[in-house]
Coordinates of N, CA and C in Angstrom, one line a residue:
M644 N 69.8 -18.0 73.7 CA 70.0 -19.5 73.8 C 71.5 -19.8 73.9
R645 N 72.2 -19.2 73.0 CA 73.7 -19.5 73.0 C 74.3 -19.1 74.3
G646 N 73.9 -18.0 74.9 CA 74.5 -17.5 76.2 C 74.2 -18.6 77.2
W647 N 73.0 -19.1 77.2 CA 72.6 -20.1 78.2 C 73.5 -21.4 78.0
E648 N 73.6 -21.8 76.8 CA 74.5 -23.0 76.5 C 75.9 -22.8 77.0
L649 N 76.5 -21.6 76.7 CA 77.8 -21.3 77.2 C 77.9 -21.3 78.7
Y650 N 76.9 -20.8 79.4 CA 76.8 -20.8 80.8 C 76.8 -22.2 81.4
E651 N 76.0 -23.0 80.8 CA 75.8 -24.4 81.2 C 77.1 -25.2 81.0
S652 N 77.9 -24.8 80.0 CA 79.1 -25.5 79.7 C 80.3 -25.0 80.6
G653 N 80.0 -24.1 81.5 CA 81.0 -23.6 82.4 C 81.6 -22.3 82.2
W654 N 81.2 -21.5 81.2 CA 81.7 -20.2 81.0 C 81.3 -19.2 82.1
Q655 N 82.1 -18.2 82.3 CA 81.8 -17.2 83.3 C 80.9 -16.2 82.5
Q656 N 80.0 -15.4 83.3 CA 79.1 -14.5 82.7 C 79.9 -13.4 81.9
K657 N 81.0 -13.0 82.5 CA 81.8 -11.9 81.8 C 82.4 -12.4 80.5
E658 N 82.8 -13.7 80.4 CA 83.3 -14.2 79.2 C 82.2 -14.4 78.1
I659 N 81.0 -14.7 78.6 CA 79.9 -14.9 77.7 C 79.5 -13.5 77.1
A660 N 79.5 -12.5 77.9 CA 79.2 -11.1 77.5 C 80.2 -10.7 76.4
E661 N 81.4 -10.9 76.7 CA 82.5 -10.5 75.7 C 82.3 -11.3 74.4
A662 N 82.1 -12.6 74.5 CA 82.0 -13.4 73.3 C 80.8 -13.1 72.4
L663 N 79.7 -12.7 73.1 CA 78.4 -12.4 72.3 C 78.2 -10.9 72.1
G664 N 79.1 -10.1 72.6 CA 79.0 -8.7 72.4 C 77.8 -8.0 73.1
V665 N 77.5 -8.5 74.3 CA 76.4 -7.9 75.0 C 76.9 -7.4 76.4
A666 N 76.0 -6.7 77.1 CA 76.4 -6.3 78.5 C 76.4 -7.5 79.5
E667 N 77.2 -7.4 80.5 CA 77.2 -8.4 81.5 C 75.8 -8.5 82.2
S668 N 75.1 -7.4 82.3 CA 73.8 -7.4 83.0 C 72.8 -8.2 82.1
T669 N 73.0 -8.1 80.8 CA 72.1 -8.9 79.9 C 72.3 -10.4 80.2
V670 N 73.5 -10.8 80.2 CA 73.9 -12.2 80.5 C 73.3 -12.6 81.8
S671 N 73.4 -11.8 82.8 CA 72.9 -12.0 84.2 C 71.4 -12.3 84.1
E672 N 70.7 -11.5 83.3 CA 69.3 -11.7 83.2 C 69.0 -13.0 82.5
W673 N 69.7 -13.4 81.5 CA 69.5 -14.7 80.8 C 69.7 -15.8 81.8
V674 N 70.8 -15.7 82.6 CA 71.1 -16.8 83.5 C 70.0 -16.9 84.6
Q675 N 69.5 -15.8 85.1 CA 68.5 -15.8 86.1 C 67.2 -16.5 85.5
K676 N 66.8 -16.1 84.3 CA 65.7 -16.7 83.6 C 65.9 -18.2 83.4
G677 N 67.1 -18.5 83.0 CA 67.4 -20.0 82.7 C 67.3 -20.8 84.0
K678 N 67.8 -20.2 85.1 CA 67.7 -20.9 86.4 C 66.3 -21.1 86.9
T679 N 65.5 -20.1 86.8 CA 64.1 -20.1 87.3 C 63.1 -20.8 86.4
G680 N 63.2 -20.6 85.1 CA 62.2 -21.2 84.2 C 62.7 -22.1 83.2
G681 N 64.0 -22.4 83.2 CA 64.6 -23.3 82.2 C 64.6 -22.7 80.8
I682 N 64.9 -23.6 79.8 CA 65.0 -23.1 78.4 C 63.7 -22.5 77.9
A683 N 62.5 -22.9 78.4 CA 61.3 -22.4 78.0 C 61.2 -20.9 78.3
A684 N 61.7 -20.5 79.4 CA 61.7 -19.1 79.8 C 62.6 -18.2 78.9
L685 N 63.6 -18.8 78.4 CA 64.5 -18.1 77.5 C 63.9 -18.0 76.1
R686 N 63.1 -18.9 75.7 CA 62.5 -18.9 74.4 C 61.3 -17.9 74.3
N687 N 60.5 -17.8 75.4 CA 59.3 -17.0 75.3 C 59.6 -15.6 75.8
Q688 N 60.0 -14.8 74.9 CA 60.3 -13.4 75.2 C 59.1 -12.5 74.9
P689 N 58.6 -11.8 75.9 CA 57.5 -10.9 75.6 C 57.9 -9.8 74.6
G690 N 57.0 -9.3 73.8 CA 57.2 -8.3 72.8 C 57.7 -7.0 73.5
R691 N 58.6 -6.3 73.0 CA 59.1 -5.1 73.6 C 58.5 -3.9 72.8
G692 N 58.5 -2.8 73.5 CA 58.0 -1.6 72.8 C 56.5 -1.3 73.1
R693 N 56.1 -0.2 72.7 CA 54.7 0.2 72.9 C 53.8 -0.5 72.0
K694 N 52.6 -0.8 72.5 CA 51.6 -1.4 71.7 C 51.1 -0.4 70.6
P695 N 50.9 -0.9 69.3 CA 50.6 0.0 68.3 C 49.2 0.7 68.5
K696 N 49.1 1.9 68.1 CA 47.8 2.7 68.3 C 46.8 2.1 67.3
L697 N 47.2 1.9 66.1 CA 46.2 1.3 65.1 C 46.1 -0.2 65.4
S698 N 44.9 -0.7 65.4 CA 44.7 -2.1 65.5 C 45.1 -2.8 64.2
E699 N 45.2 -4.1 64.2 CA 45.5 -4.9 63.0 C 44.4 -4.6 61.9
N700 N 43.2 -4.6 62.3 CA 42.1 -4.4 61.4 C 42.2 -3.0 60.8
Q701 N 42.5 -2.0 61.6 CA 42.6 -0.6 61.1 C 43.8 -0.5 60.1
R702 N 44.9 -1.2 60.4 CA 46.0 -1.2 59.5 C 45.7 -1.8 58.1
K703 N 44.9 -2.9 58.2 CA 44.4 -3.5 56.9 C 43.5 -2.6 56.2
E704 N 42.7 -1.9 56.9 CA 41.7 -1.0 56.2 C 42.3 0.3 55.6
L705 N 43.4 0.7 56.1 CA 44.1 1.9 55.7 C 44.3 2.0 54.2
P706 N 44.9 0.9 53.6 CA 45.1 1.0 52.1 C 43.8 1.2 51.3
E707 N 42.8 0.5 51.8 CA 41.5 0.6 51.1 C 41.0 2.1 51.2
L708 N 41.2 2.7 52.3 CA 40.8 4.1 52.5 C 41.6 5.0 51.5
L709 N 42.9 4.8 51.4 CA 43.7 5.6 50.6 C 43.5 5.3 49.1
Q710 N 42.9 4.2 48.8 CA 42.6 3.9 47.4 C 41.5 4.8 46.8
R711 N 40.7 5.4 47.7 CA 39.7 6.3 47.3 C 40.3 7.6 46.7
G712 N 41.5 7.9 47.0 CA 42.2 9.0 46.4 C 42.2 10.2 47.4
A713 N 43.2 11.0 47.2 CA 43.4 12.1 48.1 C 42.3 13.2 48.0
E714 N 41.8 13.3 46.8 CA 40.8 14.3 46.5 C 39.5 14.0 47.2
A715 N 39.3 12.7 47.5 CA 38.1 12.2 48.2 C 38.1 12.8 49.6
Y716 N 39.3 13.1 50.1 CA 39.4 13.6 51.5 C 39.6 15.1 51.5
G717 N 39.4 15.8 50.4 CA 39.4 17.2 50.3 C 40.8 17.8 50.0
F718 N 41.8 17.0 49.6 CA 43.1 17.5 49.2 C 43.1 17.8 47.7
H719 N 43.9 18.8 47.4 CA 44.1 19.1 46.0 C 45.2 18.2 45.4
G720 N 44.9 17.5 44.3 CA 45.8 16.6 43.7 C 45.7 15.2 44.3
E721 N 46.1 14.2 43.5 CA 46.0 12.8 44.0 C 47.3 12.3 44.6
V722 N 48.1 13.1 45.2 CA 49.3 12.6 45.8 C 49.1 12.4 47.3
W723 N 49.6 11.2 47.8 CA 49.5 11.0 49.2 C 50.9 11.3 49.8
T724 N 50.9 12.2 50.8 CA 52.1 12.5 51.5 C 51.9 12.0 53.0
N725 N 52.9 12.0 53.7 CA 52.8 11.5 55.1 C 51.9 12.4 55.9
P726 N 52.0 13.8 55.8 CA 51.0 14.6 56.6 C 49.6 14.4 56.2
R727 N 49.3 14.1 54.9 CA 48.0 13.9 54.5 C 47.5 12.5 55.0
I728 N 48.3 11.5 55.0 CA 47.9 10.2 55.5 C 47.6 10.3 57.0
A729 N 48.5 11.1 57.7 CA 48.3 11.3 59.2 C 46.9 11.9 59.4
Q730 N 46.5 12.9 58.6 CA 45.2 13.5 58.7 C 44.1 12.5 58.5
V731 N 44.2 11.7 57.5 CA 43.2 10.7 57.2 C 43.1 9.7 58.4
I732 N 44.2 9.2 58.9 CA 44.2 8.3 60.1 C 43.4 9.0 61.2
H733 N 43.7 10.3 61.4 CA 43.0 11.0 62.5 C 41.5 11.1 62.3
R734 N 41.2 11.4 61.0 CA 39.7 11.6 60.7 C 39.0 10.3 60.8
E735 N 39.6 9.2 60.3 CA 38.9 7.9 60.2 C 38.9 7.1 61.5
F736 N 40.0 7.2 62.2 CA 40.2 6.4 63.4 C 40.3 7.1 64.7
G737 N 40.5 8.5 64.6 CA 40.6 9.3 65.8 C 42.0 9.1 66.5
I738 N 43.0 8.7 65.7 CA 44.3 8.4 66.3 C 45.3 9.4 65.6
S739 N 46.1 10.0 66.5 CA 47.1 11.0 66.0 C 48.4 10.4 65.9
Y740 N 49.0 10.6 64.7 CA 50.4 10.1 64.5 C 51.2 11.3 63.9
H741 N 52.4 11.4 64.3 CA 53.4 12.3 63.7 C 53.6 11.9 62.2
P742 N 53.7 12.8 61.3 CA 53.9 12.4 59.9 C 55.2 11.5 59.7
A743 N 56.2 11.7 60.5 CA 57.4 10.9 60.3 C 57.1 9.4 60.7
H744 N 56.2 9.2 61.7 CA 55.9 7.9 62.0 C 55.0 7.2 61.0
V745 N 54.2 8.0 60.3 CA 53.3 7.5 59.3 C 54.1 6.8 58.2
S746 N 55.3 7.3 57.9 CA 56.2 6.6 56.9 C 56.5 5.2 57.3
R747 N 56.7 5.0 58.6 CA 57.0 3.6 59.0 C 55.8 2.7 58.8
I748 N 54.7 3.2 59.1 CA 53.4 2.4 59.0 C 53.3 2.1 57.5
M749 N 53.4 3.1 56.6 CA 53.2 2.9 55.2 C 54.3 2.0 54.6
D750 N 55.5 2.0 55.1 CA 56.5 1.2 54.7 C 56.2 -0.3 54.9
K751 N 55.6 -0.6 56.1 CA 55.2 -1.9 56.5 C 54.1 -2.4 55.6
L752 N 53.3 -1.5 55.1 CA 52.2 -1.8 54.2 C 52.6 -1.9 52.7
G753 N 53.9 -1.6 52.5 CA 54.4 -1.6 51.1 C 54.2 -0.4 50.3
W754 N 53.8 0.7 50.9 CA 53.6 2.0 50.2 C 54.9 2.8 50.3
T755 N 55.2 3.6 49.3 CA 56.4 4.5 49.3 C 55.9 5.9 49.5
P756 N 56.7 6.7 50.2 CA 56.3 8.1 50.4 C 56.4 8.9 49.1
Q757 N 55.6 9.9 49.0 CA 55.6 10.8 47.8 C 55.6 12.2 48.2
K758 N 56.2 13.1 47.4 CA 56.2 14.5 47.6 C 55.7 15.2 46.3
P759 N 54.8 16.1 46.5 CA 54.3 16.8 45.3 C 55.4 17.6 44.6
I760 N 55.3 17.6 43.3 CA 56.3 18.5 42.6 C 55.6 19.8 42.4
R761 N 56.3 20.9 42.9 CA 55.7 22.2 42.9 C 56.2 22.9 41.6
R762 N 55.3 23.2 40.7 CA 55.6 23.9 39.5 C 54.5 24.9 39.2
A763 N 54.9 26.0 38.6 CA 53.9 27.0 38.2 C 53.0 26.4 37.1
K764 N 51.7 26.8 37.2 CA 50.8 26.3 36.2 C 51.1 26.9 34.8
Q765 N 51.6 28.1 34.7 CA 51.9 28.7 33.4 C 53.3 28.3 32.9
R766 N 53.9 27.3 33.5 CA 55.3 26.9 33.1 C 55.3 26.3 31.6
N767 N 56.3 26.8 30.9 CA 56.4 26.3 29.5 C 57.6 25.4 29.4
E768 N 57.4 24.1 29.2 CA 58.4 23.1 29.3 C 59.5 23.4 28.2
E769 N 59.1 23.9 27.1 CA 60.1 24.1 26.0 C 61.0 25.2 26.4
D770 N 60.5 26.3 27.0 CA 61.4 27.4 27.5 C 62.3 27.0 28.6
V771 N 61.8 26.1 29.5 CA 62.6 25.6 30.6 C 63.8 24.8 30.0
Q772 N 63.5 23.9 29.1 CA 64.5 23.0 28.5 C 65.5 23.9 27.7
A773 N 65.1 24.9 27.0 CA 66.0 25.8 26.3 C 66.9 26.5 27.3
W774 N 66.4 26.9 28.4 CA 67.2 27.6 29.4 C 68.3 26.7 29.9
W775 N 67.9 25.4 30.3 CA 68.8 24.4 30.8 C 69.9 24.1 29.7
N776 N 69.5 24.0 28.5 CA 70.5 23.6 27.4 C 71.4 24.8 27.0
E777 N 70.8 26.0 26.9 CA 71.6 27.1 26.3 C 72.1 28.1 27.4
R778 N 71.2 28.6 28.2 CA 71.6 29.7 29.1 C 72.5 29.2 30.3
L779 N 72.1 28.1 30.9 CA 72.8 27.6 32.1 C 74.3 27.3 31.8
P780 N 74.6 26.7 30.7 CA 76.1 26.5 30.4 C 76.8 27.8 30.3
E781 N 76.2 28.8 29.7 CA 76.9 30.1 29.7 C 77.1 30.7 31.0
L782 N 76.2 30.5 31.9 CA 76.3 31.0 33.3 C 77.4 30.2 34.1
E783 N 77.6 29.0 33.7 CA 78.5 28.1 34.5 C 79.9 28.3 34.0
K784 N 80.1 28.9 32.8 CA 81.5 29.0 32.3 C 82.3 29.8 33.3
K785 N 83.6 29.4 33.4 CA 84.5 30.1 34.3 C 85.3 31.1 33.5
P786 N 85.7 32.2 34.2 CA 86.5 33.2 33.4 C 87.9 32.6 33.1
V787 N 88.4 32.9 32.0 CA 89.7 32.4 31.5 C 90.8 33.3 32.2
S788 N 91.7 32.7 32.9 CA 92.8 33.4 33.6 C 93.9 33.7 32.6
K789 N 94.5 34.9 32.6 CA 95.6 35.3 31.8 C 96.9 35.3 32.6
G790 N 96.9 34.5 33.6 CA 98.1 34.4 34.4 C 98.2 35.4 35.5
K791 N 97.2 36.3 35.6 CA 97.2 37.3 36.6 C 96.2 36.8 37.7
P792 N 96.6 37.1 39.0 CA 95.6 36.8 40.0 C 94.3 37.6 39.9
L793 N 93.2 37.1 40.3 CA 92.0 37.7 40.2 C 91.6 38.6 41.4
F794 N 92.6 38.8 42.2 CA 92.4 39.7 43.4 C 93.4 40.8 43.4
S795 N 93.1 41.9 44.1 CA 94.0 43.0 44.1 C 94.7 43.2 45.4

């Protein structure tokens, strides 16, 4: 709209492009639309990009499906990851999504990605904490230099 206003006030297309930080070809398109359809043509921009694979209803249904829990879909543990959600979408709706794209869908739905924490079942938390507190500092100590280089 601002580009059209500047054009109507006498600015050259090149000046408009520089002032608004767009390509001259973009300004040319705006001017052409403005000349043929007026301000209404400039306001009504068709949506860009590919149409979503999931319908609006399917996107609304997805959180309800995920509320059933990951184990209801045969996964071990109740953690939802992008690859798991992609599998559920494929099973329920027959639509394939790359796990990286699933994160965008879930972000729009207000869900955050999760990654399972991989730990041994026999892990002893007290032993682990003792290692971190006692053994690790010993390993991280640097040798004390006596003024001699450490190389030969």
